[in-house]
Amino acid sequence: MYRQILDPVAGSLLWSSLVAALPLVVLFVLLGLVRMTAWLAALISLAVSLLVAIFVYPMPAGPAFLSAAEGAAFGFFPILWIVINALWIYRMTVHTGHFDVLRRSFARVSDDQRIQGVIIAFSFGALLEALAGFGTPVAITSVMLIALGFRPLKAAGVALVANTAPVAFGALAVPITTLATVTGLPLHSLSSMVGRQTPLLGVFVPLALVFIIDGRRGVRQTWPAAMVCGLVFALAQFATSNYVSAPLTDIVASLLSAGAVVLFLRVWRPAESYAEAGSPVPTGPVSPGAATTATTTGTDGERGADTGAEVFRAYAPYLIIIAVFALAQIPAIRDALGSVTRTFAWPGLHIQSPSGKPSTLPNFKFDWLASAGTLLVIAGLLSIPVIRIRPGQALRTYGQTYRYLAAAIVTVMAVLALAYVMNASGQTATLGTWMAGAGGIFALISPILGWLGVAVTGSDTSSNSLFGALQVVAAQKAGLDSVLLAAANSSGGVLGKMISPQNLAIAAAAVGMSGREGELFRRVFGWSLLFVAVMCLLVLLQSTPVLSWMVP
């Protein structure tokens, strides 16, 4: 049995925190400054976390390596299990040519890439986040943008920045339900509070996307459409999370925002249409021998107009995904899927918290049938006859997906192993406890704790599991509202997702740019800092009489 220690270095939380932060510092320096390949940077940082755990805390080597093994396993299931199967469905549509039909369908809504970026990366990405989460929106929307003529790194950057505002309610609000579980606070109160924070991001993220795509000119020429999308999304997210249902929040907000933009474009068009000149044809995720080749024009001039049946088949895999996930939420079906779920203690790993209570970290949940990844497999199998791909080709495409994602698989598993070592040894708790000692000013830095958790784990759910209870304790000690700071952990966490190494690896792999994760990190890091600063200011004001009326 290993009992965590919060201040192993000279009995000081400050010095202990500086040492505990070493794995994270090494990881971000290797990615952002040294420009090292993500999988290698992750493995080196994992080694640093193990050294800190064993020689500083001190955690016995056996439990340290066992915690790394559990983290790597969690990295594959459920996270990579979702991403792999989502990309498999996409690659099948590429092989059959239906993805090209889908691209032309989006292009007909608007031939302006700035508008396309908002609809696909933000609204459609929010729908994918609502249904699956865990990197799925980044993986799919980035390649859709490439098919519309976006350059690979720009497509990946747009997809990463767009995957912010919907994240707290992603995967049918799993982050919020997890937060309610670990804090003991009412689910509705937390949903309402997060629904009064993240909508502010929803208003401005579409504007950030058009700025990334076309700079100030893009904002000047397309701000009406971007604002329509953002405002409708924000209002729908607020109303649904506060008055309807947390799991439905992003589904309602994404569909209404996309519909609002489509309707708005019937009465308004930008003064100039924008498309990148000389955009390269994507070669990364496209299966060998694919029946279609993406082009850069995205117009109907490439061929005759698509028939209604072709358009239906192009949308069918995504409609099937929505139907499968919706059916899985019916109580009888949900219970049947969950009946085979097994939760077990990771063999040989026994950990106590600093207070002496048994840690829940060694508990591994294997929901192999109810997992979002398995539901995507079911959706993929149902899609095979609809898109008319031969079963043998579908199977070969599945194997090719694993080979294509090999580097991303190593990266994600290494990053989650690092996160679990830091959590099990007490490094994460040291950092969180030190930050929580700020007193009343903790309201200002509370979102940073969630941001840090997601930056490490790549998951708002994991960050809420790590720091949710700590936020409540810190709030009580500082005389602040517990619901406010617990919600701030989730709302701040969504802004760390774009710089999470696992999400960077997924995005880079999806657009065929593996090995350039460091460059992608530098492209999105500034946006992450800007948005988290805004969230910190918002939470601080909500903790004072200025905006305290926003706290339910």
Short mmCIF file of N, CA and C in Angstrom, two decimals, residues 90-110 116 120 124 143-144 147-148 291-295 297-318 386-388:
data_model
loop_
_atom_site.label_atom_id
_atom_site.label_comp_id
_atom_site.label_asym_id
_atom_site.label_seq_id
_atom_site.Cartn_x
_atom_site.Cartn_y
_atom_site.Cartn_z
N TYR A 90 -14.85 7.14 -41.32
CA TYR A 90 -14.47 8.19 -42.28
C TYR A 90 -13.71 7.59 -43.47
N ARG A 91 -12.75 6.73 -43.21
CA ARG A 91 -11.92 6.18 -44.29
C ARG A 91 -12.74 5.30 -45.24
N MET A 92 -13.77 4.65 -44.72
CA MET A 92 -14.65 3.88 -45.60
C MET A 92 -15.40 4.81 -46.55
N THR A 93 -15.86 5.95 -46.04
CA THR A 93 -16.57 6.89 -46.91
C THR A 93 -15.63 7.49 -47.95
N VAL A 94 -14.36 7.64 -47.59
CA VAL A 94 -13.38 8.13 -48.57
C VAL A 94 -13.21 7.10 -49.68
N HIS A 95 -13.07 5.85 -49.32
CA HIS A 95 -12.84 4.80 -50.31
C HIS A 95 -14.00 4.70 -51.30
N THR A 96 -15.22 4.82 -50.80
CA THR A 96 -16.39 4.66 -51.67
C THR A 96 -16.73 5.93 -52.44
N GLY A 97 -16.12 7.07 -52.08
CA GLY A 97 -16.43 8.32 -52.76
C GLY A 97 -17.52 9.12 -52.09
N HIS A 98 -18.14 8.57 -51.04
CA HIS A 98 -19.24 9.29 -50.40
C HIS A 98 -18.76 10.51 -49.61
N PHE A 99 -17.52 10.47 -49.17
CA PHE A 99 -17.02 11.64 -48.47
C PHE A 99 -16.91 12.82 -49.43
N ASP A 100 -16.57 12.55 -50.69
CA ASP A 100 -16.53 13.62 -51.68
C ASP A 100 -17.91 14.23 -51.90
N VAL A 101 -18.94 13.37 -51.88
CA VAL A 101 -20.32 13.86 -52.01
C VAL A 101 -20.66 14.74 -50.81
N LEU A 102 -20.26 14.31 -49.63
CA LEU A 102 -20.51 15.10 -48.43
C LEU A 102 -19.81 16.45 -48.51
N ARG A 103 -18.58 16.44 -49.01
CA ARG A 103 -17.83 17.69 -49.17
C ARG A 103 -18.56 18.63 -50.11
N ARG A 104 -19.03 18.10 -51.25
CA ARG A 104 -19.73 18.96 -52.19
C ARG A 104 -21.04 19.49 -51.61
N SER A 105 -21.67 18.69 -50.74
CA SER A 105 -22.91 19.12 -50.11
C SER A 105 -22.65 20.30 -49.19
N PHE A 106 -21.58 20.22 -48.41
CA PHE A 106 -21.22 21.35 -47.54
C PHE A 106 -20.81 22.56 -48.38
N ALA A 107 -20.11 22.31 -49.49
CA ALA A 107 -19.65 23.40 -50.33
C ALA A 107 -20.82 24.16 -50.94
N ARG A 108 -21.93 23.45 -51.19
CA ARG A 108 -23.08 24.11 -51.79
C ARG A 108 -23.77 25.05 -50.80
N VAL A 109 -23.60 24.81 -49.51
CA VAL A 109 -24.14 25.75 -48.52
C VAL A 109 -23.44 27.09 -48.66
N SER A 110 -22.13 27.04 -48.85
CA SER A 110 -21.35 28.24 -49.08
C SER A 110 -20.03 27.83 -49.72
N GLN A 116 -17.48 27.68 -44.30
CA GLN A 116 -17.39 26.23 -44.20
C GLN A 116 -16.68 25.81 -42.91
N ILE A 120 -18.51 23.42 -40.22
CA ILE A 120 -17.97 22.06 -40.04
C ILE A 120 -17.22 21.93 -38.72
N PHE A 124 -20.76 21.23 -36.67
CA PHE A 124 -20.73 19.77 -36.86
C PHE A 124 -19.79 19.13 -35.85
N VAL A 143 -10.15 16.40 -41.29
CA VAL A 143 -10.02 15.83 -42.63
C VAL A 143 -11.13 16.32 -43.55
N MET A 144 -12.28 16.66 -42.99
CA MET A 144 -13.33 17.24 -43.81
C MET A 144 -12.89 18.61 -44.34
N ALA A 147 -10.52 18.19 -47.21
CA ALA A 147 -11.22 17.83 -48.44
C ALA A 147 -11.86 19.05 -49.10
N LEU A 148 -12.08 20.10 -48.34
CA LEU A 148 -12.63 21.33 -48.89
C LEU A 148 -11.55 22.31 -49.32
N ALA A 291 -11.47 5.34 -54.15
CA ALA A 291 -12.25 5.53 -55.36
C ALA A 291 -12.48 6.99 -55.68
N THR A 292 -11.96 7.87 -54.84
CA THR A 292 -12.17 9.29 -55.08
C THR A 292 -10.92 10.05 -54.74
N THR A 293 -10.75 11.21 -55.32
CA THR A 293 -9.63 12.08 -55.00
C THR A 293 -10.18 13.45 -54.64
N ALA A 294 -9.84 13.93 -53.44
CA ALA A 294 -10.32 15.24 -53.03
C ALA A 294 -9.67 16.30 -53.89
N THR A 295 -10.43 17.34 -54.20
CA THR A 295 -9.90 18.43 -55.00
C THR A 295 -9.95 19.71 -54.21
N THR A 297 -11.48 22.65 -55.35
CA THR A 297 -12.50 23.62 -55.71
C THR A 297 -13.79 23.45 -54.96
N GLY A 298 -14.18 22.19 -54.69
CA GLY A 298 -15.39 21.97 -53.93
C GLY A 298 -16.63 22.45 -54.64
N THR A 299 -16.68 22.46 -55.96
CA THR A 299 -17.85 22.92 -56.69
C THR A 299 -18.46 21.77 -57.47
N ASP A 300 -19.67 21.98 -57.95
CA ASP A 300 -20.33 20.95 -58.73
C ASP A 300 -19.74 20.81 -60.12
N GLY A 301 -18.83 21.70 -60.48
CA GLY A 301 -18.23 21.62 -61.79
C GLY A 301 -17.33 20.42 -61.96
N GLU A 302 -16.97 19.74 -60.88
CA GLU A 302 -16.09 18.58 -60.98
C GLU A 302 -16.79 17.44 -61.70
N ARG A 303 -18.10 17.35 -61.61
CA ARG A 303 -18.86 16.25 -62.16
C ARG A 303 -20.32 16.67 -62.19
N GLY A 304 -21.19 15.78 -62.61
CA GLY A 304 -22.60 16.11 -62.61
C GLY A 304 -23.12 16.24 -61.19
N ALA A 305 -24.26 16.87 -61.07
CA ALA A 305 -24.85 17.07 -59.75
C ALA A 305 -25.12 15.73 -59.09
N ASP A 306 -24.85 15.64 -57.80
CA ASP A 306 -25.09 14.41 -57.05
C ASP A 306 -26.59 14.17 -56.93
N THR A 307 -26.99 12.92 -57.05
CA THR A 307 -28.40 12.57 -56.91
C THR A 307 -28.79 12.59 -55.44
N GLY A 308 -30.08 12.61 -55.20
CA GLY A 308 -30.57 12.59 -53.82
C GLY A 308 -30.12 11.35 -53.08
N ALA A 309 -30.09 10.21 -53.78
CA ALA A 309 -29.67 8.96 -53.15
C ALA A 309 -28.20 9.02 -52.75
N GLU A 310 -27.38 9.61 -53.61
CA GLU A 310 -25.95 9.73 -53.28
C GLU A 310 -25.72 10.63 -52.07
N VAL A 311 -26.45 11.75 -52.03
CA VAL A 311 -26.32 12.66 -50.89
C VAL A 311 -26.78 11.97 -49.61
N PHE A 312 -27.87 11.21 -49.70
CA PHE A 312 -28.35 10.50 -48.52
C PHE A 312 -27.31 9.52 -48.02
N ARG A 313 -26.73 8.74 -48.94
CA ARG A 313 -25.72 7.76 -48.53
C ARG A 313 -24.48 8.45 -47.94
N ALA A 314 -24.17 9.66 -48.43
CA ALA A 314 -23.02 10.38 -47.89
C ALA A 314 -23.26 10.80 -46.44
N TYR A 315 -24.48 11.20 -46.15
CA TYR A 315 -24.81 11.60 -44.78
C TYR A 315 -25.17 10.42 -43.89
N ALA A 316 -25.48 9.29 -44.51
CA ALA A 316 -26.00 8.13 -43.77
C ALA A 316 -25.11 7.69 -42.61
N PRO A 317 -23.78 7.56 -42.79
CA PRO A 317 -22.97 7.12 -41.63
C PRO A 317 -23.13 8.01 -40.41
N TYR A 318 -23.24 9.32 -40.63
CA TYR A 318 -23.37 10.24 -39.50
C TYR A 318 -24.79 10.19 -38.92
N VAL A 386 -24.99 0.31 -46.46
CA VAL A 386 -25.60 1.56 -46.91
C VAL A 386 -24.69 2.28 -47.89
N ILE A 387 -23.39 2.36 -47.59
CA ILE A 387 -22.47 3.05 -48.49
C ILE A 387 -21.89 2.10 -49.55
N ARG A 388 -22.30 0.83 -49.49
CA ARG A 388 -21.98 -0.15 -50.53
C ARG A 388 -20.47 -0.40 -50.67
#
